[in-house]
CSV table of C-alpha atoms in Angstrom, one decimal:
chain,number,residue,atom,x,y,z
A,1,MET,CA,-25.7,-13.8,-14.6
A,2,GLU,CA,-27.3,-16.8,-12.8
A,3,GLN,CA,-30.7,-16.0,-11.3
A,4,LEU,CA,-30.7,-15.7,-7.6
A,5,ASN,CA,-33.8,-15.3,-5.5
A,6,ASN,CA,-34.1,-12.0,-3.7
A,7,LEU,CA,-30.6,-10.7,-5.0
A,8,LYS,CA,-30.2,-7.1,-4.2
A,9,ILE,CA,-26.7,-6.5,-5.5
A,10,ARG,CA,-23.6,-8.5,-6.6
A,11,ILE,CA,-20.2,-7.0,-5.5
A,12,LEU,CA,-16.7,-7.7,-6.7
A,13,HIS,CA,-14.7,-7.0,-3.5
A,14,THR,CA,-10.9,-6.4,-4.0
A,15,SER,CA,-8.2,-4.5,-2.3
A,16,ASP,CA,-4.4,-4.2,-1.8
A,17,TRP,CA,-3.2,-4.3,-5.4
A,18,HIS,CA,0.2,-2.7,-4.4
A,19,LEU,CA,0.8,-1.7,-8.0
A,20,GLY,CA,4.4,-1.1,-8.6
A,21,LYS,CA,5.6,-3.6,-6.0
A,22,LYS,CA,8.9,-5.2,-6.8
A,23,LEU,CA,10.2,-8.3,-5.0
A,24,HIS,CA,14.0,-7.5,-4.1
A,25,ASP,CA,14.2,-5.5,-7.3
A,26,PHE,CA,12.6,-8.1,-9.6
A,27,ASP,CA,10.1,-6.9,-11.9
A,28,ARG,CA,6.5,-8.3,-11.5
A,29,SER,CA,4.8,-6.9,-14.5
A,30,LEU,CA,4.0,-10.2,-15.9
A,31,GLU,CA,2.2,-11.2,-12.6
A,32,TYR,CA,0.2,-8.0,-12.7
A,33,GLU,CA,-0.8,-8.6,-16.4
A,34,ARG,CA,-2.2,-11.9,-15.4
A,35,PHE,CA,-4.1,-10.4,-12.6
A,36,ARG,CA,-5.7,-7.9,-14.9
A,37,GLU,CA,-6.7,-10.9,-17.3
A,38,ASN,CA,-8.2,-12.7,-14.3
A,39,LEU,CA,-10.0,-9.7,-13.0
A,40,ILE,CA,-11.6,-9.1,-16.4
A,41,ASN,CA,-12.5,-12.7,-16.9
A,42,ILE,CA,-14.3,-12.8,-13.5
A,43,ILE,CA,-16.3,-9.6,-14.3
A,44,GLU,CA,-17.2,-11.3,-17.7
A,45,ASP,CA,-18.3,-14.6,-15.9
A,46,LYS,CA,-19.8,-13.3,-12.7
A,47,LYS,CA,-21.3,-10.0,-14.0
A,48,PRO,CA,-21.2,-8.0,-10.8
A,49,HIS,CA,-23.1,-4.7,-10.5
A,50,LEU,CA,-20.4,-3.1,-8.4
A,51,MET,CA,-16.6,-3.3,-8.0
A,52,LEU,CA,-15.0,-2.0,-4.7
A,53,VAL,CA,-11.3,-1.5,-4.4
A,54,SER,CA,-10.6,-1.0,-0.7
A,55,GLY,CA,-7.2,0.8,-0.6
A,56,ASP,CA,-3.6,0.2,-1.2
A,57,VAL,CA,-4.0,0.6,-4.9
A,58,PHE,CA,-0.3,1.5,-5.2
A,59,ASP,CA,2.7,0.1,-3.1
A,60,THR,CA,4.2,3.5,-2.3
A,61,ILE,CA,3.2,7.1,-2.1
A,62,ASN,CA,5.4,7.8,-5.2
A,63,PRO,CA,4.5,4.9,-7.5
A,64,PRO,CA,6.5,4.3,-10.8
A,65,LEU,CA,4.9,5.6,-13.9
A,66,ASP,CA,4.3,2.0,-15.2
A,67,ALA,CA,2.1,1.4,-12.1
A,68,GLU,CA,0.0,4.5,-12.8
A,69,LYS,CA,-0.4,3.5,-16.5
A,70,PHE,CA,-1.4,0.0,-15.4
A,71,LEU,CA,-4.2,1.4,-13.3
A,72,GLY,CA,-5.4,3.8,-16.0
A,73,MET,CA,-5.3,1.1,-18.7
A,74,THR,CA,-7.1,-1.4,-16.5
A,75,LEU,CA,-9.9,1.1,-15.5
A,76,ASN,CA,-10.3,2.1,-19.1
A,77,GLU,CA,-10.6,-1.4,-20.4
A,78,ILE,CA,-13.1,-2.3,-17.7
A,79,ARG,CA,-15.2,0.9,-18.4
A,80,THR,CA,-15.2,0.3,-22.1
A,81,ARG,CA,-16.2,-3.4,-22.0
A,82,TYR,CA,-18.5,-3.1,-19.0
A,83,PRO,CA,-20.1,0.4,-19.0
A,84,GLU,CA,-22.9,-0.5,-16.6
A,85,LEU,CA,-20.5,-1.7,-13.9
A,86,HIS,CA,-20.1,0.7,-11.0
A,87,ILE,CA,-16.5,1.1,-9.6
A,88,VAL,CA,-15.5,2.7,-6.3
A,89,ILE,CA,-11.8,3.1,-5.4
A,90,THR,CA,-10.5,4.4,-2.0
A,91,CYS,CA,-7.1,5.3,-0.7
A,92,GLY,CA,-5.0,2.9,1.6
A,93,ASN,CA,-2.2,3.6,4.0
A,94,HIS,CA,0.5,2.8,1.3
A,95,ASP,CA,-1.2,5.3,-1.2
A,96,SER,CA,-0.7,9.0,-1.5
A,97,ALA,CA,-4.1,10.4,-0.9
A,98,ARG,CA,-3.3,13.3,-3.2
A,99,LYS,CA,-2.0,10.9,-5.9
A,100,ILE,CA,-5.3,9.0,-5.7
A,101,ASP,CA,-7.3,12.2,-5.9
A,102,SER,CA,-5.3,13.3,-9.0
A,103,VAL,CA,-6.3,10.0,-10.7
A,104,SER,CA,-9.9,10.9,-9.9
A,105,VAL,CA,-9.5,14.3,-11.5
A,106,TYR,CA,-8.2,12.7,-14.8
A,107,MET,CA,-11.2,10.3,-14.9
A,108,GLU,CA,-13.9,12.7,-14.0
A,109,CYS,CA,-15.5,12.1,-17.4
A,110,CYS,CA,-16.1,8.4,-16.6
A,111,GLU,CA,-19.5,7.6,-15.5
A,112,ARG,CA,-20.1,5.0,-12.7
A,113,LEU,CA,-16.7,5.6,-11.3
A,114,LYS,CA,-15.8,7.1,-7.9
A,115,ILE,CA,-12.3,7.6,-6.5
A,116,VAL,CA,-11.6,9.0,-3.0
A,117,GLY,CA,-8.1,9.8,-1.9
A,118,GLU,CA,-8.2,12.4,1.0
A,119,LEU,CA,-11.1,12.5,3.4
A,120,PRO,CA,-13.2,15.4,2.2
A,121,VAL,CA,-13.8,18.1,4.8
A,122,VAL,CA,-15.5,21.5,5.1
A,123,CYS,CA,-14.9,24.3,7.4
A,124,SER,CA,-17.0,24.4,10.6
A,125,ASP,CA,-18.5,27.6,11.8
A,126,CYS,CA,-16.2,29.5,9.4
A,127,SER,CA,-13.2,28.5,11.5
A,128,ARG,CA,-10.1,27.2,9.8
A,129,ASP,CA,-8.9,25.1,12.7
A,130,ARG,CA,-12.3,23.4,13.1
A,131,VAL,CA,-13.5,21.2,10.2
A,132,ASP,CA,-16.1,18.5,9.6
A,133,VAL,CA,-16.5,15.8,7.2
A,134,ASP,CA,-18.1,16.6,3.8
A,135,TYR,CA,-20.3,13.5,3.8
A,136,LYS,CA,-21.8,14.1,0.4
A,137,LYS,CA,-18.5,13.6,-1.2
A,138,LEU,CA,-18.2,10.1,0.6
A,139,ILE,CA,-21.6,8.8,-0.5
A,140,TYR,CA,-21.9,7.0,-3.8
A,141,PRO,CA,-25.4,5.8,-4.8
A,142,VAL,CA,-25.6,2.8,-7.1
A,143,TYR,CA,-28.4,2.9,-9.7
A,144,THR,CA,-29.8,0.1,-11.9
A,145,ARG,CA,-30.0,0.4,-15.6
A,146,ASP,CA,-33.5,1.8,-15.3
A,147,GLY,CA,-32.4,4.4,-12.8
A,148,SER,CA,-33.7,2.7,-9.6
A,149,LEU,CA,-31.6,3.0,-6.5
A,150,GLN,CA,-29.9,-0.3,-5.9
A,151,ALA,CA,-27.5,0.3,-3.0
A,152,VAL,CA,-25.6,3.1,-1.2
A,153,VAL,CA,-21.8,3.0,-0.7
A,154,VAL,CA,-19.8,4.9,1.8
A,155,ALA,CA,-16.4,5.4,0.1
A,156,MET,CA,-14.2,5.7,3.2
A,157,PRO,CA,-10.5,6.3,2.5
A,158,TYR,CA,-7.7,5.3,4.9
A,159,LEU,CA,-7.9,7.3,8.2
A,160,ASN,CA,-5.3,8.0,10.8
A,161,ASN,CA,-5.0,10.1,13.9
A,162,ASN,CA,-3.7,13.1,12.0
A,163,ILE,CA,-6.7,13.1,9.7
A,164,VAL,CA,-9.5,12.7,12.3
A,165,TRP,CA,-7.9,14.8,15.1
A,166,ASN,CA,-9.4,18.1,14.0
A,167,LEU,CA,-12.8,16.8,13.1
A,168,ASP,CA,-15.7,18.1,15.2
A,169,VAL,CA,-17.7,14.9,14.7
A,170,ALA,CA,-14.7,12.9,16.0
A,171,ARG,CA,-13.8,14.7,19.1
A,172,ASN,CA,-16.9,16.6,19.8
A,173,GLY,CA,-14.8,19.6,20.6
A,174,MET,CA,-12.8,17.8,23.5
A,175,ARG,CA,-9.2,16.8,22.6
A,176,ASP,CA,-8.4,15.3,25.9
A,177,ASP,CA,-11.1,12.7,25.4
A,178,PHE,CA,-9.9,11.8,21.9
A,179,SER,CA,-10.2,8.1,21.0
A,180,TYR,CA,-9.3,6.8,17.6
A,181,GLU,CA,-12.0,4.1,17.6
A,182,SER,CA,-14.8,6.6,18.8
A,183,ALA,CA,-13.6,9.2,16.3
A,184,VAL,CA,-13.8,6.7,13.4
A,185,SER,CA,-17.2,5.5,14.7
A,186,GLY,CA,-18.5,9.0,14.6
A,187,ILE,CA,-17.5,9.4,11.1
A,188,TYR,CA,-19.3,6.3,9.9
A,189,GLN,CA,-22.3,7.1,12.0
A,190,GLY,CA,-22.3,10.6,10.5
A,191,CYS,CA,-22.5,9.0,7.0
A,192,LEU,CA,-25.5,7.0,8.1
A,193,ASP,CA,-27.1,10.1,9.4
A,194,TYR,CA,-26.5,11.9,6.1
A,195,ILE,CA,-28.1,9.0,4.2
A,196,LYS,CA,-31.1,8.8,6.6
A,197,HIS,CA,-31.9,12.5,6.1
A,198,ASN,CA,-31.4,12.5,2.4
A,199,GLU,CA,-34.7,12.2,0.7
A,200,GLU,CA,-33.4,10.7,-2.5
A,201,LEU,CA,-31.3,8.0,-0.7
A,202,ASN,CA,-33.8,7.2,2.0
A,203,LYS,CA,-36.9,6.7,-0.2
A,204,VAL,CA,-36.3,3.0,-0.8
A,205,ASP,CA,-34.8,0.2,1.4
A,206,VAL,CA,-31.5,-0.8,-0.1
A,207,PRO,CA,-28.2,-2.3,1.2
A,208,LEU,CA,-25.9,0.1,2.9
A,209,ILE,CA,-22.3,-0.7,2.1
A,210,ALA,CA,-19.1,0.7,3.8
A,211,MET,CA,-15.6,0.6,2.7
A,212,GLY,CA,-12.6,0.9,4.9
A,213,HIS,CA,-8.8,0.3,5.2
A,214,PHE,CA,-8.1,-0.7,8.9
A,215,PHE,CA,-6.8,-3.2,11.2
A,216,ALA,CA,-9.9,-4.8,12.8
A,217,LYS,CA,-10.0,-6.4,16.2
A,218,ASP,CA,-10.2,-10.3,16.1
A,219,THR,CA,-8.3,-10.4,12.7
A,220,LYS,CA,-6.4,-13.5,12.2
A,221,LEU,CA,-2.7,-12.7,11.3
A,222,LYS,CA,0.1,-14.8,9.8
A,223,GLY,CA,3.7,-14.2,8.9
A,224,ASP,CA,4.7,-10.5,8.4
A,225,GLU,CA,1.1,-9.3,8.8
A,226,ARG,CA,1.5,-9.7,12.6
A,227,ASP,CA,3.2,-6.4,12.6
A,228,LYS,CA,0.0,-4.8,11.5
A,229,ALA,CA,-1.5,-5.4,14.9
A,230,PHE,CA,0.7,-2.7,16.4
A,231,ASP,CA,0.4,1.1,16.2
A,232,VAL,CA,3.5,1.7,14.3
A,233,VAL,CA,2.6,3.8,11.3
A,234,GLY,CA,0.4,7.0,11.0
A,235,GLY,CA,-1.3,6.5,14.3
A,236,GLU,CA,-3.0,3.3,13.1
A,237,GLN,CA,-5.3,1.6,15.7
A,238,SER,CA,-7.5,-1.4,15.8
A,239,LEU,CA,-11.2,-1.1,15.5
A,240,GLY,CA,-14.1,-3.2,16.8
A,241,THR,CA,-17.0,-4.2,14.5
A,242,SER,CA,-19.4,-2.0,16.5
A,243,VAL,CA,-17.9,0.9,14.4
A,244,PHE,CA,-19.8,-0.4,11.4
A,245,ASP,CA,-23.2,-0.8,13.1
A,246,GLY,CA,-26.0,0.1,10.7
A,247,PHE,CA,-24.2,-1.2,7.6
A,248,ASP,CA,-25.2,-4.3,5.7
A,249,TYR,CA,-21.8,-5.1,4.3
A,250,VAL,CA,-18.3,-3.7,5.0
A,251,ALA,CA,-15.6,-4.2,2.4
A,252,LEU,CA,-12.3,-3.9,4.2
A,253,GLY,CA,-8.7,-3.7,2.9
A,254,HIS,CA,-5.3,-3.8,4.6
A,255,ILE,CA,-5.0,-7.3,5.7
A,256,HIS,CA,-3.9,-9.6,2.9
A,257,LEU,CA,-5.3,-12.8,4.4
A,258,ARG,CA,-8.9,-13.1,3.4
A,259,GLN,CA,-11.3,-13.8,6.2
A,260,ASN,CA,-14.6,-12.9,7.9
A,261,ILE,CA,-14.4,-10.6,10.9
A,262,THR,CA,-18.0,-11.4,11.9
A,263,ASP,CA,-19.7,-14.8,11.7
A,264,ASP,CA,-22.4,-13.5,9.3
A,265,ARG,CA,-19.8,-12.4,6.8
A,266,ARG,CA,-21.0,-8.8,7.2
A,267,VAL,CA,-17.5,-7.4,7.8
A,268,ARG,CA,-14.8,-9.0,5.6
A,269,TYR,CA,-11.3,-8.7,4.2
A,270,CYS,CA,-11.1,-10.0,0.7
A,271,GLY,CA,-7.3,-10.3,0.8
A,272,SER,CA,-4.8,-9.3,-1.9
A,273,PRO,CA,-4.7,-10.5,-5.4
A,274,LEU,CA,-1.0,-11.2,-5.4
A,275,PRO,CA,1.5,-12.2,-2.7
A,276,VAL,CA,3.4,-9.2,-1.5
A,277,ASN,CA,6.3,-11.1,0.3
A,278,PHE,CA,7.4,-14.5,1.5
A,279,GLY,CA,5.2,-14.3,4.6
A,280,GLU,CA,2.2,-14.8,2.2
A,281,CYS,CA,3.4,-17.9,0.4
A,282,GLU,CA,0.6,-20.0,1.9
A,283,TYR,CA,-2.2,-17.5,1.2
A,284,ARG,CA,-4.9,-18.2,-1.4
A,285,HIS,CA,-4.9,-14.9,-3.3
A,286,GLY,CA,-7.7,-13.6,-5.5
A,287,VAL,CA,-10.9,-11.5,-5.3
A,288,ASP,CA,-14.4,-12.1,-3.7
A,289,ILE,CA,-17.8,-12.1,-5.3
A,290,VAL,CA,-20.3,-11.0,-2.6
A,291,ASP,CA,-24.0,-11.5,-3.1
A,292,ILE,CA,-26.3,-9.5,-0.9
A,293,LYS,CA,-29.8,-10.9,-0.8
A,294,GLN,CA,-33.1,-10.0,1.0
A,295,ALA,CA,-33.2,-12.0,4.2
A,296,ASP,CA,-35.8,-14.8,4.5
A,297,GLU,CA,-36.2,-14.0,8.2
A,298,PRO,CA,-35.5,-10.2,8.6
A,299,ASP,CA,-36.4,-10.6,12.3
A,300,SER,CA,-33.1,-12.5,12.8
A,301,GLY,CA,-31.3,-9.2,13.2
A,302,ASN,CA,-29.8,-8.7,9.7
A,303,ARG,CA,-31.9,-7.2,6.9
A,304,TYR,CA,-29.8,-9.0,4.3
A,305,GLU,CA,-28.1,-12.3,3.8
A,306,ILE,CA,-24.4,-12.2,2.7
A,307,SER,CA,-22.9,-15.0,0.6
A,308,VAL,CA,-19.3,-15.0,-0.5
A,309,ASN,CA,-17.7,-16.9,-3.4
A,310,SER,CA,-13.9,-16.4,-3.4
A,311,GLN,CA,-12.3,-16.4,-6.8
A,312,ILE,CA,-8.8,-17.8,-6.2
A,313,PHE,CA,-6.1,-17.0,-8.8
A,314,GLU,CA,-3.6,-19.6,-10.0
A,315,ARG,CA,-0.2,-18.2,-9.0
A,316,THR,CA,1.7,-17.0,-12.1
A,317,VAL,CA,5.1,-17.3,-10.3
A,318,ASP,CA,5.8,-19.7,-7.5
A,319,PHE,CA,7.3,-18.6,-4.2
A,320,ILE,CA,9.9,-20.8,-2.5
A,321,ARG,CA,10.7,-20.2,1.1
A,322,ILE,CA,13.2,-22.4,2.9
A,323,PRO,CA,11.9,-23.4,5.4
A,324,SER,CA,8.2,-23.1,4.4
A,325,GLY,CA,6.0,-21.1,6.7
A,326,SER,CA,8.2,-19.2,9.2
A,327,GLY,CA,11.4,-19.5,11.2
A,328,TYR,CA,14.9,-20.6,10.2
A,329,ALA,CA,16.0,-24.2,9.0
A,330,GLY,CA,18.9,-26.2,10.2
A,331,GLU,CA,21.8,-27.4,8.1
A,332,ASN,CA,20.3,-30.6,6.7
A,333,ALA,CA,17.0,-29.0,5.9
A,334,VAL,CA,18.6,-26.2,3.9
A,335,LEU,CA,21.0,-28.4,2.0
A,336,GLU,CA,18.4,-31.0,1.2
A,337,ALA,CA,15.9,-28.4,0.0
A,338,LEU,CA,18.5,-26.8,-2.3
A,339,ASP,CA,19.5,-30.2,-3.7
A,340,LYS,CA,15.9,-31.1,-4.3
A,341,LEU,CA,15.5,-27.9,-6.3
A,342,SER,CA,18.4,-28.7,-8.5
A,343,LEU,CA,16.9,-32.0,-9.4
A,344,MET,CA,13.5,-30.4,-10.1
A,345,GLU,CA,14.9,-27.8,-12.6
A,346,LYS,CA,12.3,-26.7,-15.2
A,347,LYS,CA,13.0,-24.8,-18.4
A,348,LEU,CA,11.1,-21.6,-17.8
A,349,PRO,CA,11.5,-18.1,-19.1
A,350,ALA,CA,13.3,-15.8,-16.7
A,351,ALA,CA,10.1,-13.9,-15.9
A,352,LEU,CA,8.4,-17.1,-14.7
A,353,LEU,CA,11.2,-18.5,-12.6
A,354,PRO,CA,10.1,-18.9,-9.0
A,355,PHE,CA,11.2,-16.4,-6.3
A,356,CYS,CA,13.3,-18.0,-3.6
A,357,SER,CA,14.2,-16.7,-0.1
A,358,ILE,CA,16.4,-18.8,2.4
A,359,PHE,CA,16.4,-18.6,6.2
A,360,ALA,CA,19.4,-20.7,7.4
A,361,GLU,CA,20.5,-21.4,11.0
A,362,TYR,CA,24.0,-22.4,12.1
A,363,ASP,CA,24.2,-24.3,15.3
A,364,PRO,CA,27.8,-24.5,16.6
A,365,ASP,CA,26.9,-27.3,19.1
A,366,ASN,CA,25.4,-29.4,16.4
A,367,THR,CA,27.1,-29.1,13.1
A,368,ASP,CA,29.0,-31.0,10.4
A,369,PHE,CA,31.1,-28.0,9.5
A,370,ARG,CA,34.2,-26.7,11.4
A,371,ASP,CA,32.8,-23.1,11.5
A,372,LYS,CA,30.0,-21.0,10.3
A,373,GLY,CA,32.0,-19.5,7.4
A,374,VAL,CA,32.4,-22.9,5.7
A,375,TYR,CA,28.8,-23.7,6.0
A,376,ARG,CA,27.7,-20.2,4.8
A,377,ASN,CA,30.1,-20.4,1.9
A,378,LEU,CA,28.6,-23.7,0.8
A,379,ILE,CA,25.1,-22.3,0.8
A,380,GLU,CA,26.1,-19.2,-1.2
A,381,SER,CA,27.9,-21.5,-3.7
A,382,LYS,CA,24.7,-23.5,-4.2
A,383,ILE,CA,22.7,-20.3,-4.5
A,384,GLY,CA,25.1,-19.2,-7.2
A,385,GLU,CA,24.7,-22.4,-9.1
A,386,LEU,CA,20.8,-22.3,-9.0
A,387,SER,CA,20.1,-18.6,-9.2
A,388,GLY,CA,18.9,-17.4,-12.6
A,389,ARG,CA,18.6,-21.1,-13.7
A,390,VAL,CA,16.2,-22.8,-11.2
A,391,PHE,CA,15.0,-19.7,-9.3
A,392,ARG,CA,15.3,-16.0,-8.9
A,393,PHE,CA,17.3,-15.5,-5.7
A,394,CYS,CA,15.7,-12.9,-3.4
A,395,ASP,CA,17.0,-13.1,0.1
A,396,PHE,CA,19.4,-15.0,2.3
A,397,LYS,CA,19.1,-14.6,6.1
A,398,PHE,CA,21.7,-16.4,8.1
A,399,THR,CA,21.5,-16.8,11.9
A,400,VAL,CA,23.8,-18.4,14.5
A,401,ARG,CA,22.4,-20.2,17.5
A,402,ALA,CA,24.2,-18.7,20.5
A,403,ALA,CA,25.5,-21.5,22.6
A,404,ASP,CA,26.0,-19.2,25.7
A,405,LYS,CA,22.5,-17.6,25.6
A,406,GLY,CA,20.4,-20.6,26.5
A,407,SER,CA,18.3,-22.9,24.3
A,408,GLY,CA,16.4,-21.3,21.5
A,409,GLU,CA,18.0,-17.9,21.6
A,410,LYS,CA,19.8,-16.6,18.5
A,411,TYR,CA,21.6,-13.6,17.2
A,412,GLU,CA,21.6,-12.2,13.6
A,413,ASP,CA,24.6,-12.4,11.3
A,414,ASP,CA,23.2,-11.5,8.0
A,415,VAL,CA,25.5,-8.9,6.6
A,416,GLN,CA,26.3,-10.4,3.2
A,417,SER,CA,27.7,-7.5,1.1
A,418,LEU,CA,28.7,-3.8,1.1
A,419,ASP,CA,25.1,-3.0,0.2
A,420,ASP,CA,24.0,-4.4,3.6
A,421,ILE,CA,26.4,-1.9,5.3
A,422,THR,CA,25.9,1.1,3.1
A,423,SER,CA,22.2,1.0,2.4
A,424,PRO,CA,20.2,3.1,5.0
A,425,VAL,CA,17.2,0.8,4.7
A,426,GLU,CA,19.3,-2.3,5.3
A,427,LEU,CA,21.0,-0.7,8.3
A,428,ALA,CA,17.7,0.4,9.8
A,429,SER,CA,16.2,-3.2,9.1
A,430,ARG,CA,19.2,-4.7,10.9
A,431,MET,CA,18.9,-2.3,13.9
A,432,TYR,CA,15.1,-3.1,14.0
A,433,ARG,CA,15.8,-6.8,14.2
A,434,GLU,CA,18.3,-6.3,17.1
A,435,VAL,CA,15.8,-4.1,19.0
A,436,TYR,CA,12.8,-6.4,18.5
A,437,ASN,CA,14.5,-9.7,19.0
A,438,GLY,CA,14.8,-10.8,15.4
A,439,LYS,CA,11.4,-9.5,14.2
A,440,GLU,CA,11.6,-8.1,10.6
A,441,MET,CA,10.8,-4.5,10.1
A,442,PRO,CA,7.3,-4.0,8.7
A,443,GLU,CA,7.0,-3.3,5.0
A,444,GLU,CA,5.1,-0.1,5.8
A,445,ILE,CA,8.2,1.4,7.6
A,446,LYS,CA,10.6,0.2,4.9
A,447,ASN,CA,8.4,1.9,2.2
A,448,LEU,CA,8.3,5.1,4.4
A,449,LEU,CA,12.1,5.1,4.7
A,450,VAL,CA,12.5,4.6,1.0
A,451,ASP,CA,10.2,7.5,0.2
A,452,VAL,CA,12.0,9.7,2.6
A,453,ILE,CA,15.5,8.8,1.1
A,454,ARG,CA,14.0,9.6,-2.4
A,455,GLU,CA,12.7,13.0,-1.3
A,456,ILE,CA,16.2,13.8,0.2
A,457,GLU,CA,18.0,12.7,-3.0
A,458,LYS,CA,15.7,14.9,-5.0
A,459,SER,CA,16.3,17.9,-2.8
A,460,GLU,CA,20.1,17.3,-3.1
A,461,ASP,CA,19.8,17.2,-6.9
A,462,ASN,CA,18.0,20.5,-6.9
A,463,LEU,CA,20.8,22.3,-4.8
């Protein structure tokens, strides 16, 4: 590792792996294999002391077996090749906390590895309905090769209202005054108090690092991630950065667009290593290398200086969205884009063909076709010609501009097959768009519906 003056610790900050994620039923195992290669190459090159995985390890609460195997194989390879690297993994809102904890049980024999699923709690005053945080199980001390304390990590898993509601530290015994932000702040400050009063952790001045999986206020959002600003799943709320007062670096997960939440880079999202959907086509995916150094001027307010070097991955599979960015494209734009793709055909293996999603608009007042059916049939014909040869077709959304509703207003007309009518998820997605003026249902809700349907199907099989 290159020599850096006053370097206290080097961190590889990553999150939102979403293992097991498929894109419209297309397998993405090749992309994840490339991700593992990139991750290991970065560890080899940058030689971090600590790797933090801040939630959403899996894409659903019931991940496929291949996803669990991938995690185990990846961790085993890293632990074998880099035994001195510390690794801390926490649960996200897509994960099953119990599933993450079960992984931890299987890997208890691994040194320098901590995995936290559920928030650990202890009974308070011998009362079952009053509990407090088991702070000891959240704290992870990072030691150097010679046994010196190098940093202290608070391995905070995903928190929602249901989790923090019964915590004494969160509500101070008063349910009527409950506030999600103040509750979470109380948990983090409780961790700092534990560290402060622990003789072993407090005997030397080291960086204090917090992990978290939240939506932070002032977060920049694009595409589908705008839905994460709303309280729609699990009592999720936004947090101000004051929640993390007292910490020198906060490694956040949940938002896939990498960014600093504070100007000093103290609170940061590292983003996701792979695009999860077409709303992330323009993101720069990868991981972050974070160096924490002793501040040259400690009186400036921060004890340490934070520098970030983003490691951007070359995309294994391209994403093609027509039109790019967001919104719907008119007739000429869609047809020209499809014709251009046909001319740019490359001989690629099926697993490397780009993913393609098309958002087309039909304007009855400005069209070259006698009706929407003729136009739609033409697009579907072109898709059929190109699918499997030029791209892997993922999605076709078709909307009609309503002439009698005023300029700019549209209604959805995207039923394409019997699957769109009989699939409960597709029906729910359609209703969501109708209720919320064309806005797509957040992936979190779709995943939750899928998991509920699976559980119902399992129950029926056991009858």
